[in-house]
Short mmCIF file of C-alpha atoms in Angstrom, two decimals:
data_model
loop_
_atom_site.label_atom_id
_atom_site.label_comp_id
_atom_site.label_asym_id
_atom_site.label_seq_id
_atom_site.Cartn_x
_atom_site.Cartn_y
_atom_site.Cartn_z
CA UNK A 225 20.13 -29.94 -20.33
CA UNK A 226 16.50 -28.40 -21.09
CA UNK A 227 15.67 -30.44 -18.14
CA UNK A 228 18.46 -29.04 -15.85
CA UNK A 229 17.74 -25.01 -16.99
CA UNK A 230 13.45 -25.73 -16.66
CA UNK A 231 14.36 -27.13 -12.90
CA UNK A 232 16.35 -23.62 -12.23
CA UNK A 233 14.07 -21.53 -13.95
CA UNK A 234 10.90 -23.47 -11.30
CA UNK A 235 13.61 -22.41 -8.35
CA UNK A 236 14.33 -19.01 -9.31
CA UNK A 237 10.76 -18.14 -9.96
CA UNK A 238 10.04 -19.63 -5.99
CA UNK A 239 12.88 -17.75 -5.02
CA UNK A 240 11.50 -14.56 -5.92
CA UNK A 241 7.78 -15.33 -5.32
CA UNK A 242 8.61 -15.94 -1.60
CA UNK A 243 10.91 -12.67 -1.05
CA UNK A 244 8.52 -10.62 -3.13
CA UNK A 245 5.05 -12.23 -0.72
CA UNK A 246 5.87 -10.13 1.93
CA UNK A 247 6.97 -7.02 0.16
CA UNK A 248 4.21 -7.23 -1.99
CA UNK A 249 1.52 -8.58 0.63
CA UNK A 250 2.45 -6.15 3.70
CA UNK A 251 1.66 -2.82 2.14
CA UNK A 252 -1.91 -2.33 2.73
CA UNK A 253 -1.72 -3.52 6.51
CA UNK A 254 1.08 0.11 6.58
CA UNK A 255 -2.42 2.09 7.85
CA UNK A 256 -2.97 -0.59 10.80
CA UNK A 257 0.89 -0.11 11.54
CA UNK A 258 0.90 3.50 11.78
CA UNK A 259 -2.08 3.13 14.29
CA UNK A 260 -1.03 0.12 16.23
CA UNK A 261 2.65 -0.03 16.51
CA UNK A 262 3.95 3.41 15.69
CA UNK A 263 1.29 5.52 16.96
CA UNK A 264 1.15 8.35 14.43
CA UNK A 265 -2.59 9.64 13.56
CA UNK A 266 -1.44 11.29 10.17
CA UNK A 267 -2.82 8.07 7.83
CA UNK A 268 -1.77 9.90 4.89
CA UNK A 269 1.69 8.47 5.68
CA UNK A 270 0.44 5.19 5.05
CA UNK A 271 0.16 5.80 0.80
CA UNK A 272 3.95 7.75 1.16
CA UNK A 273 5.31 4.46 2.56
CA UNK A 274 3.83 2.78 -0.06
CA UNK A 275 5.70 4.00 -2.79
CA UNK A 276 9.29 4.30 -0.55
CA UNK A 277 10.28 1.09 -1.42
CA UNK A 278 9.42 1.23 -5.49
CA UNK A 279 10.77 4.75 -5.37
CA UNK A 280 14.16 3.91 -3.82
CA UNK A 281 14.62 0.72 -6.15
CA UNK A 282 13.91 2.99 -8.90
CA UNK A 283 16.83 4.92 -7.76
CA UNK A 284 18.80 2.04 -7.27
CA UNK A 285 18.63 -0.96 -9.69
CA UNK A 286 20.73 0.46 -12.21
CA UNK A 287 23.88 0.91 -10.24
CA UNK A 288 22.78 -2.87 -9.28
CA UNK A 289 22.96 -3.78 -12.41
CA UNK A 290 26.20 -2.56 -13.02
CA UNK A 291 27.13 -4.35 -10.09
CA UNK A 292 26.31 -7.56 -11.48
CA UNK A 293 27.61 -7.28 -14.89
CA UNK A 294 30.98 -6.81 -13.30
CA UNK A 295 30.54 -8.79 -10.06
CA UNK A 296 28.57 -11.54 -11.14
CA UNK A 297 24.90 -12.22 -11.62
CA UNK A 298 24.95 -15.54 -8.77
CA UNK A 299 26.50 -12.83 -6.43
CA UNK A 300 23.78 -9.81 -6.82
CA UNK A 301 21.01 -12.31 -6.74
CA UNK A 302 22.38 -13.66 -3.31
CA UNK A 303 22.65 -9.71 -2.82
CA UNK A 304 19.24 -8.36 -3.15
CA UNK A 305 17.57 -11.80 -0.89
CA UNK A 306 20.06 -10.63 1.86
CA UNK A 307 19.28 -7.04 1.40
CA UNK A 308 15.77 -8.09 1.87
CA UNK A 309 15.73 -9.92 4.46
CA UNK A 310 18.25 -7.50 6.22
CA UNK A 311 15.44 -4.57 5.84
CA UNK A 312 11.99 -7.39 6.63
CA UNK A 313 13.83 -8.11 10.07
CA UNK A 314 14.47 -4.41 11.03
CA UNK A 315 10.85 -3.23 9.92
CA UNK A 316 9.49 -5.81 12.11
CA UNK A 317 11.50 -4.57 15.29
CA UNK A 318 10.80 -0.74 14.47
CA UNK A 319 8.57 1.67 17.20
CA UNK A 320 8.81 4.96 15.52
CA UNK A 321 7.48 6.20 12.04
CA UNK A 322 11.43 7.52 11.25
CA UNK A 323 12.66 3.67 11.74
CA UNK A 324 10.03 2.16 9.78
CA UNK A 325 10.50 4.68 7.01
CA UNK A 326 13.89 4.12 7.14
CA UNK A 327 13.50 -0.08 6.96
CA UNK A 328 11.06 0.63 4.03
CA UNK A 329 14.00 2.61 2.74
CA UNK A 330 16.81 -0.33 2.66
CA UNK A 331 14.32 -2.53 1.37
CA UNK A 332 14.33 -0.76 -1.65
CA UNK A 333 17.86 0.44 -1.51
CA UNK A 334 19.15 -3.23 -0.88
CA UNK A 335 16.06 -5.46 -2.41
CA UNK A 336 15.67 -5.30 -6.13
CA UNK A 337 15.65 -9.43 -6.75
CA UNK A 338 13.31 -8.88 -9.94
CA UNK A 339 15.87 -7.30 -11.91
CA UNK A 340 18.49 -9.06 -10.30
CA UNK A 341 16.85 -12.55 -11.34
CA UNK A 342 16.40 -11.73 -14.42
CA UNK A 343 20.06 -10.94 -15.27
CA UNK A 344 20.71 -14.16 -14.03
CA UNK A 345 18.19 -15.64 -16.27
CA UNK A 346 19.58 -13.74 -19.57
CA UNK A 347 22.77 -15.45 -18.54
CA UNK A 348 21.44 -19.01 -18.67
CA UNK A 349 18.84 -18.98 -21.28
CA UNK A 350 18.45 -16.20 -24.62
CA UNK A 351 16.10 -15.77 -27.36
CA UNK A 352 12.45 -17.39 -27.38
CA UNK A 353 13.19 -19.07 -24.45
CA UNK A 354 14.28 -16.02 -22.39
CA UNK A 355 11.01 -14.36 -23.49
CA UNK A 356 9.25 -16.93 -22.21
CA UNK A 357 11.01 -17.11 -19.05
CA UNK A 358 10.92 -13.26 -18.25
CA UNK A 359 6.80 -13.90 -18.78
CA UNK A 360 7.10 -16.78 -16.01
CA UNK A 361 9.21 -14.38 -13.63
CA UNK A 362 6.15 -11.65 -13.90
CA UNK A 363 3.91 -14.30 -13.11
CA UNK A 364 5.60 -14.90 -10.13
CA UNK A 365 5.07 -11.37 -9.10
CA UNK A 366 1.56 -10.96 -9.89
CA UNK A 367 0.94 -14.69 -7.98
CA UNK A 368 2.88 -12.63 -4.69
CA UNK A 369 0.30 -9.56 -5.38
CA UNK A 370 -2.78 -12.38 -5.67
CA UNK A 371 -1.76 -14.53 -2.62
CA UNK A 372 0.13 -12.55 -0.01
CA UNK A 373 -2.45 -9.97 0.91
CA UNK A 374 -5.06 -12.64 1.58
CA UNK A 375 -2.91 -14.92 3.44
CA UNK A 376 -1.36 -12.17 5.64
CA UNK A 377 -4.39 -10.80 6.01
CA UNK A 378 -5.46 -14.48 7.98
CA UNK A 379 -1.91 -14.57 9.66
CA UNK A 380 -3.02 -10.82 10.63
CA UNK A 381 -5.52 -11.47 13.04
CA UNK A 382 -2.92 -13.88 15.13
CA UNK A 383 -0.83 -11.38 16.15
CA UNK A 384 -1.13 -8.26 18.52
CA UNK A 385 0.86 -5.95 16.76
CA UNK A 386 0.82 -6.52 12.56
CA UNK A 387 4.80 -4.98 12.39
CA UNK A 388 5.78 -8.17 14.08
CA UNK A 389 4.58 -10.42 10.81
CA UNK A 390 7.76 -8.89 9.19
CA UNK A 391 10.31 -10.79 11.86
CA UNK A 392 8.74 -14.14 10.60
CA UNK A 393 8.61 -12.87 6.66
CA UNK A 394 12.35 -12.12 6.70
CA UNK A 395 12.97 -15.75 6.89
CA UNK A 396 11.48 -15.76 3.20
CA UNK A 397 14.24 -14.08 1.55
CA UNK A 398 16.71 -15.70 3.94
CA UNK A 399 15.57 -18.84 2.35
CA UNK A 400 15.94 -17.82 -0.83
CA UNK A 401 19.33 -17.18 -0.49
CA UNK A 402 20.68 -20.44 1.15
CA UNK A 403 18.29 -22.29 -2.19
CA UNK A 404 20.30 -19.60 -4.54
CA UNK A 405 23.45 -20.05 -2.87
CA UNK A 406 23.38 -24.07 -4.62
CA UNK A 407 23.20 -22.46 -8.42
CA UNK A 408 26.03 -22.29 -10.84
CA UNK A 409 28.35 -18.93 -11.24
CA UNK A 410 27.75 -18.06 -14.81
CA UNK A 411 30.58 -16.78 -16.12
CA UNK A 412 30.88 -12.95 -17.91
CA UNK A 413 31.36 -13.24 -21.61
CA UNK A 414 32.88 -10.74 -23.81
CA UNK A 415 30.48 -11.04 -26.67
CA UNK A 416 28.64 -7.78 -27.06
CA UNK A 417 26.29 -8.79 -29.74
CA UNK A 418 22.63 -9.11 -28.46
CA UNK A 419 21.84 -12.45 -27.85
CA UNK A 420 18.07 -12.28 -27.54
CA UNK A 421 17.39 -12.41 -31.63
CA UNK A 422 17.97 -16.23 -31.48
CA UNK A 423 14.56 -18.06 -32.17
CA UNK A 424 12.64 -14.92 -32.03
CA UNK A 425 10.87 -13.62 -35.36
CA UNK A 426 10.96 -9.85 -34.44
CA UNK A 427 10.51 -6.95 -36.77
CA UNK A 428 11.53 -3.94 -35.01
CA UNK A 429 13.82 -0.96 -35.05
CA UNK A 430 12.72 0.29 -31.21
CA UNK A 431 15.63 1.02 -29.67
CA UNK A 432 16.57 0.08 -25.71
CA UNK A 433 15.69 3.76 -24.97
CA UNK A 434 12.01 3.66 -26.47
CA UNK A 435 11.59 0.03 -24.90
CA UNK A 436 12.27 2.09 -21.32
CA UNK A 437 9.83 4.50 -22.03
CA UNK A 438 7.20 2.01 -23.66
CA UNK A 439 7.82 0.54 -20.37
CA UNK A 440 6.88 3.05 -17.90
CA UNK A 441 4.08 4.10 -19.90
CA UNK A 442 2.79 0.55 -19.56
CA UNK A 443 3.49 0.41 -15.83
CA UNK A 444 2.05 3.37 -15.11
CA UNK A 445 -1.57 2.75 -17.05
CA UNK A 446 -1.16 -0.67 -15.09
CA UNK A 447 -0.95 0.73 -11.49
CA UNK A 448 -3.27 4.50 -12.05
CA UNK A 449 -6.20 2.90 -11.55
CA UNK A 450 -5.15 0.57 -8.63
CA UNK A 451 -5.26 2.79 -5.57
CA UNK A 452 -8.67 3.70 -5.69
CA UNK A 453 -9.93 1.05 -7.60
CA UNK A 454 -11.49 -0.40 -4.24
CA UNK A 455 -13.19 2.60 -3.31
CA UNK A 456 -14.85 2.86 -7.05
CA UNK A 457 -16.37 0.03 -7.17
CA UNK A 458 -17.51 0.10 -3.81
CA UNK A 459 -19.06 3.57 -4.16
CA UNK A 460 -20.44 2.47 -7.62
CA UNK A 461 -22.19 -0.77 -6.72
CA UNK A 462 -22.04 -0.71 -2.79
CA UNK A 463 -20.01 -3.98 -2.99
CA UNK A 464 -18.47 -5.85 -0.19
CA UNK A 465 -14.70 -5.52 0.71
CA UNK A 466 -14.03 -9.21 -0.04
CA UNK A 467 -15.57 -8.95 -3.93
CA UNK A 468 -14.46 -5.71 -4.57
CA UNK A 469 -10.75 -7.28 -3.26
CA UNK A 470 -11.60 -9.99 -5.63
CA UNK A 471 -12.63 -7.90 -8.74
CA UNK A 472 -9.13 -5.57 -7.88
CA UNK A 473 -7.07 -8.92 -8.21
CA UNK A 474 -9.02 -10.25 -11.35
CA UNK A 475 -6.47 -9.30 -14.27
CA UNK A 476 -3.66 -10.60 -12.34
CA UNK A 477 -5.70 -14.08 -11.69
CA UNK A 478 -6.32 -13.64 -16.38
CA UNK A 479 -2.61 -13.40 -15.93
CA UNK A 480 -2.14 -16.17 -14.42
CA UNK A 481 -4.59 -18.34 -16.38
CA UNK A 482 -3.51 -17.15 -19.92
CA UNK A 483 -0.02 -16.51 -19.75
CA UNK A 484 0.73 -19.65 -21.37
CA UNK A 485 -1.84 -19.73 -23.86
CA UNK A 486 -1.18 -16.63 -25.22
CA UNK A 487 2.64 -16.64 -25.41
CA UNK A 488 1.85 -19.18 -28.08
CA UNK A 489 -0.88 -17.02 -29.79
CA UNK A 490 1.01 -14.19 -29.76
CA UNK A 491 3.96 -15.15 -31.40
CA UNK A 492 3.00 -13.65 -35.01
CA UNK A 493 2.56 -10.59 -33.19
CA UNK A 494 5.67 -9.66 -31.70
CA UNK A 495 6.17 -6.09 -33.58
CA UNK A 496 5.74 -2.47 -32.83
CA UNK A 497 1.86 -2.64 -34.32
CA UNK A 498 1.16 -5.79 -32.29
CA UNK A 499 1.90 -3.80 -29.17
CA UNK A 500 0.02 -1.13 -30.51
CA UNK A 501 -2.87 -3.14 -30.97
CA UNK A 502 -2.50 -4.40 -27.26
CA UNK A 503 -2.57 -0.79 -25.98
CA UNK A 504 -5.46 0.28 -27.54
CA UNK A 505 -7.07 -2.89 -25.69
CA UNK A 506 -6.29 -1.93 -22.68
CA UNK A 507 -7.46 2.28 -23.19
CA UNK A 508 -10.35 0.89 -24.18
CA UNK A 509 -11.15 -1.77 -20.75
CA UNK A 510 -10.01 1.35 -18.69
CA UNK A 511 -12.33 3.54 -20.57
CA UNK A 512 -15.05 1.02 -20.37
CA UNK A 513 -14.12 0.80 -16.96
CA UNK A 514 -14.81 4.55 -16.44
CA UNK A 515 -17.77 4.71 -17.75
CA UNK A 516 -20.18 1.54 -16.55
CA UNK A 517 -22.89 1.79 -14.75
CA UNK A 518 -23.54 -2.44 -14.54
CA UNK A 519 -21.76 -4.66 -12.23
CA UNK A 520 -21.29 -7.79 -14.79
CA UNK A 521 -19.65 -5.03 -17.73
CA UNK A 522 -17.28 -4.23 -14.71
CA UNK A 523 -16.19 -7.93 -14.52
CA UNK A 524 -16.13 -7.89 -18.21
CA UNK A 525 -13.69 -4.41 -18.55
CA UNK A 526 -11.99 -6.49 -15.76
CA UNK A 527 -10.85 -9.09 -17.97
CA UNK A 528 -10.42 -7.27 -20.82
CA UNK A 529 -7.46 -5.86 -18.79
CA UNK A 530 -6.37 -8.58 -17.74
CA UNK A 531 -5.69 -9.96 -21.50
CA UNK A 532 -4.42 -6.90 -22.55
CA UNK A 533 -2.21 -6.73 -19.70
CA UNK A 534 -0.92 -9.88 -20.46
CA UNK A 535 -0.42 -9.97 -24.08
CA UNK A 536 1.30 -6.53 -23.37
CA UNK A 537 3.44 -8.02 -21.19
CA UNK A 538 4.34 -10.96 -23.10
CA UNK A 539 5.28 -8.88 -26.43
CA UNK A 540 7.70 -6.32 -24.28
CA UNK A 541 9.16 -9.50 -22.79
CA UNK A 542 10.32 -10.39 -26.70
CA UNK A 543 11.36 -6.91 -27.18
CA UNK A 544 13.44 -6.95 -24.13
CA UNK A 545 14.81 -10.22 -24.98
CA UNK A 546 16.23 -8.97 -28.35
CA UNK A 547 18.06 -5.80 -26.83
CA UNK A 548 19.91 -8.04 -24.14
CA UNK A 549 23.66 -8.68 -24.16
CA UNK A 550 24.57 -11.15 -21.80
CA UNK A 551 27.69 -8.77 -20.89
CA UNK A 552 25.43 -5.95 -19.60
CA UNK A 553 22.49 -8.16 -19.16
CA UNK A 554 22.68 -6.70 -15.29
CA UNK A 555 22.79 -2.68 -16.26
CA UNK A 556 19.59 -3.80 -19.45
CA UNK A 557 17.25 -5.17 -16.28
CA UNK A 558 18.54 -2.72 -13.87
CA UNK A 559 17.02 0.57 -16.23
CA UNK A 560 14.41 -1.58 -17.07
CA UNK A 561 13.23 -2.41 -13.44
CA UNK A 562 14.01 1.29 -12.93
CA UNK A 563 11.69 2.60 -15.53
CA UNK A 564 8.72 0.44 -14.11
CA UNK A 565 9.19 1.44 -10.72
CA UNK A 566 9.24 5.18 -11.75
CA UNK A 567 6.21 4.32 -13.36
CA UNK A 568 4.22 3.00 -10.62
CA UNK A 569 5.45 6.14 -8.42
CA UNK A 570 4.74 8.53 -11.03
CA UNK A 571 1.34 6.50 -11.18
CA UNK A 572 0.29 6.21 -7.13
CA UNK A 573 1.33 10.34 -7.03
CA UNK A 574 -1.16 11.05 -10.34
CA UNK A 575 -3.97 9.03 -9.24
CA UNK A 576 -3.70 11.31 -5.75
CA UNK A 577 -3.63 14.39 -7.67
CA UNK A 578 -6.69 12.87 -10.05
CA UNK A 579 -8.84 11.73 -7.56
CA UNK A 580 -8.44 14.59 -5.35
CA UNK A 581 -9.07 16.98 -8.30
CA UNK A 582 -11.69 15.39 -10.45
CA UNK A 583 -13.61 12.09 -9.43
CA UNK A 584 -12.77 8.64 -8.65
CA UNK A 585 -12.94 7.63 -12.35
CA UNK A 586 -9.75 9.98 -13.63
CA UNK A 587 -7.13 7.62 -12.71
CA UNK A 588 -8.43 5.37 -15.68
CA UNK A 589 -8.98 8.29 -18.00
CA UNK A 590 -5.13 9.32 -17.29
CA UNK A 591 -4.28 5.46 -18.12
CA UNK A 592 -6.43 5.64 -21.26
CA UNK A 593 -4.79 8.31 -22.58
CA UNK A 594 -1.28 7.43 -21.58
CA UNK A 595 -1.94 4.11 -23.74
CA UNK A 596 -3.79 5.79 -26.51
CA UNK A 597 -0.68 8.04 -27.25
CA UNK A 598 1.74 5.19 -26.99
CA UNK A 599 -0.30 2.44 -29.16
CA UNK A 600 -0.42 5.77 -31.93
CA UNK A 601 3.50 6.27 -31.48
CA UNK A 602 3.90 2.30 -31.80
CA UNK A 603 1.70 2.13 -34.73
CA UNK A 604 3.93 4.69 -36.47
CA UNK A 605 7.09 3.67 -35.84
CA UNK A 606 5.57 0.07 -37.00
CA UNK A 607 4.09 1.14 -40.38
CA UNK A 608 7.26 3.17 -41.15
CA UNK A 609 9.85 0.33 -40.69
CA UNK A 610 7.20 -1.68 -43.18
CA UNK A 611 7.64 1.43 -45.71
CA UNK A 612 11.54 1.55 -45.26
CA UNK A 613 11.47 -2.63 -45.53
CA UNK A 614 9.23 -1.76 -49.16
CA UNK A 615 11.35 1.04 -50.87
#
């Protein structure tokens, strides 16, 4: 049986690493569309079609996940890889700027197969092990965001018009779907006890709400710093495109690399104050980040974050996994793939404002301090359930 569930945990997390390649790798070739295939000059357009997609499955993944708590989780999984691949195949046909923006639309409308795999996942697996499993699923993700810009960027240059890429990538999801379409229809219990205390030593009173919020804030002090990131360390160090690519990708590759590890350090740490302490980590590699002048204490800040990032992730996984109830495990994924999205919109529109205001280093000063008042909230909340636990 452990067997059997690792085996469909290794397909779902291929399943959504191929449908989320092209959604996650075609995005910064949207400037090279606008020019090539749709002819529009205004490049601006290219950071607004960006965030249509996030913004629109922000909008959309709870009613999704409503959808599969009384539909079925098999059925909105097979869903959202259709819905992609549905929205790849018109993108990759369109000639204007209002078709593309309206393919970018569906794909976030229609797409949503993080949440969506997830629900499944709470379905199949609870406790410890659904922790874990939710920190495989982001891995999956930030693997998508570390390959597919690189290898699209090769397939790029073997094709006259970029758009067209997206004809062959809706294949991906496509895919997906027929592998999906061979798992088991879990059926919709009545229990509406969470499930996700099982093997999971957690001492916390945070409620689903505050596990939303501690979300965003997360997502957003993730993404701030990403849009210009490039152009920073380029203008600080006159690097090359290729390392200061490299150095952009570098927490997601500590990600990658640590995951494991530290899901198995970590596991002491699975409170309120632990997150805390993971915060204030990663205020202080974005603050460090701000403020060096030295090339080798970038790549140091660098993978600070990426720790931080990852321990912060892995504790919010347990969190997560103690709210779920596998009857609404849909509508629990659905707000919380909602609550990151909004975060990475709110985050791509403040690092505009930021950078355009102040300097190039104020989208990491904005994360900072986002993380700085959450880790002092967290520590609170922490150190008064220990004073309630001593009276």
């Amino acid at each position: 049986m452990i067997l059997h569930q690792r085996r469909l945990v290794w397909l779902l997390m291929f399943c959504h690493f191929i449908s989320a390649f092209a959604a996650l790798g075609m995005p910064p070739f949207f400037a090279l569309i606008l020019e090539q295939t749709l002819h529009n000059p205004n490049t601006y357009l290219a950071g607004w079609f960006y965030v249509v997609p996030t913004l629109f499955t922000a909008i959309s993944s709870p009613w999704w996940g409503r959808f599969a708590d009384r539909v079925g989780k098999k059925i909105s999984l097979l869903r959202a890889q259709l819905g992609l691949s549905i929205s790849f195949l018109l993108a990759g046909y369109c000639q204007n700027t209002t078709l593309f923006f309206l393919a970018l639309t569906l794909q976030g409308l229609l797409g949503g197969t993080f949440s969506a795999t997830n629900a499944y996942l709470a379905s199949v697996s609870s406790g410890a092990a659904l922790a874990k499993n939710l920190t495989l699923m982001q891995g999956s993700a930030r693997a998508a965001l570390v390959v597919a810009p690189a290898l699209l960027g090769i397939l790029a240059t073997t094709t006259t018009a970029v758009i067209e890429l997206y004809r062959f990538l809706a294949l991906l999801p496509l895919t997906a779907a027929l592998l999906l379409w061979l798992l088991p229809e879990v059926a919709s219990p009545q229990s509406s006890q969470p499930i996700g205390k099982a093997g999971l030593q957690l001492s916390t009173t945070l409620s689903g709400k505050a596990i939303f919020i501690l979300q965003f804030a997360f997502i957003f002090a993730s993404v701030v710093s990403l849009p210009y990131f490039i152009a920073y360390s380029q203008a600080l160090f006159s690097l090359s495109i290729g390392l200061a690519g490299v150095l952009f990708g570098l927490p997601n590759l500590i990600y990658l690399v640590t995951a494991s590890l530290l899901s198995r350090y970590l596991q002491p740490y699975m409170t309120p104050i632990g997150l805390a302490w993971l915060f204030l980590l990663m205020a202080i590699s974005l603050i460090g980040q701000a403020q060096t002048a030295n090339l080798s204490a970038l790549i140091a800040w660098r993978i600070l974050m990426g720790l931080a990032m990852t321990g912060g992730f892995i504790v919010l996984h347990a969190l997560v996994a103690s709210l779920v109830c596998e009857h609404s495990a849909g509508r629990t994924f659905g707000w919380l793939e909602s609550s990151a999205k909004y975060g990475a919109v709110v985050a791509g529109i403040a690092a505009g404002v930021a950078v355009d205001g102040f300097a190039l280093t104020m989208p990491f000063i904005l994360g900072a301090g986002i993380l700085l008042v959450s880790a002092c909230w967290l520590a609170g909340s922490g150190y008064a359930h220990q004073l309630s636990k001593n009276v």
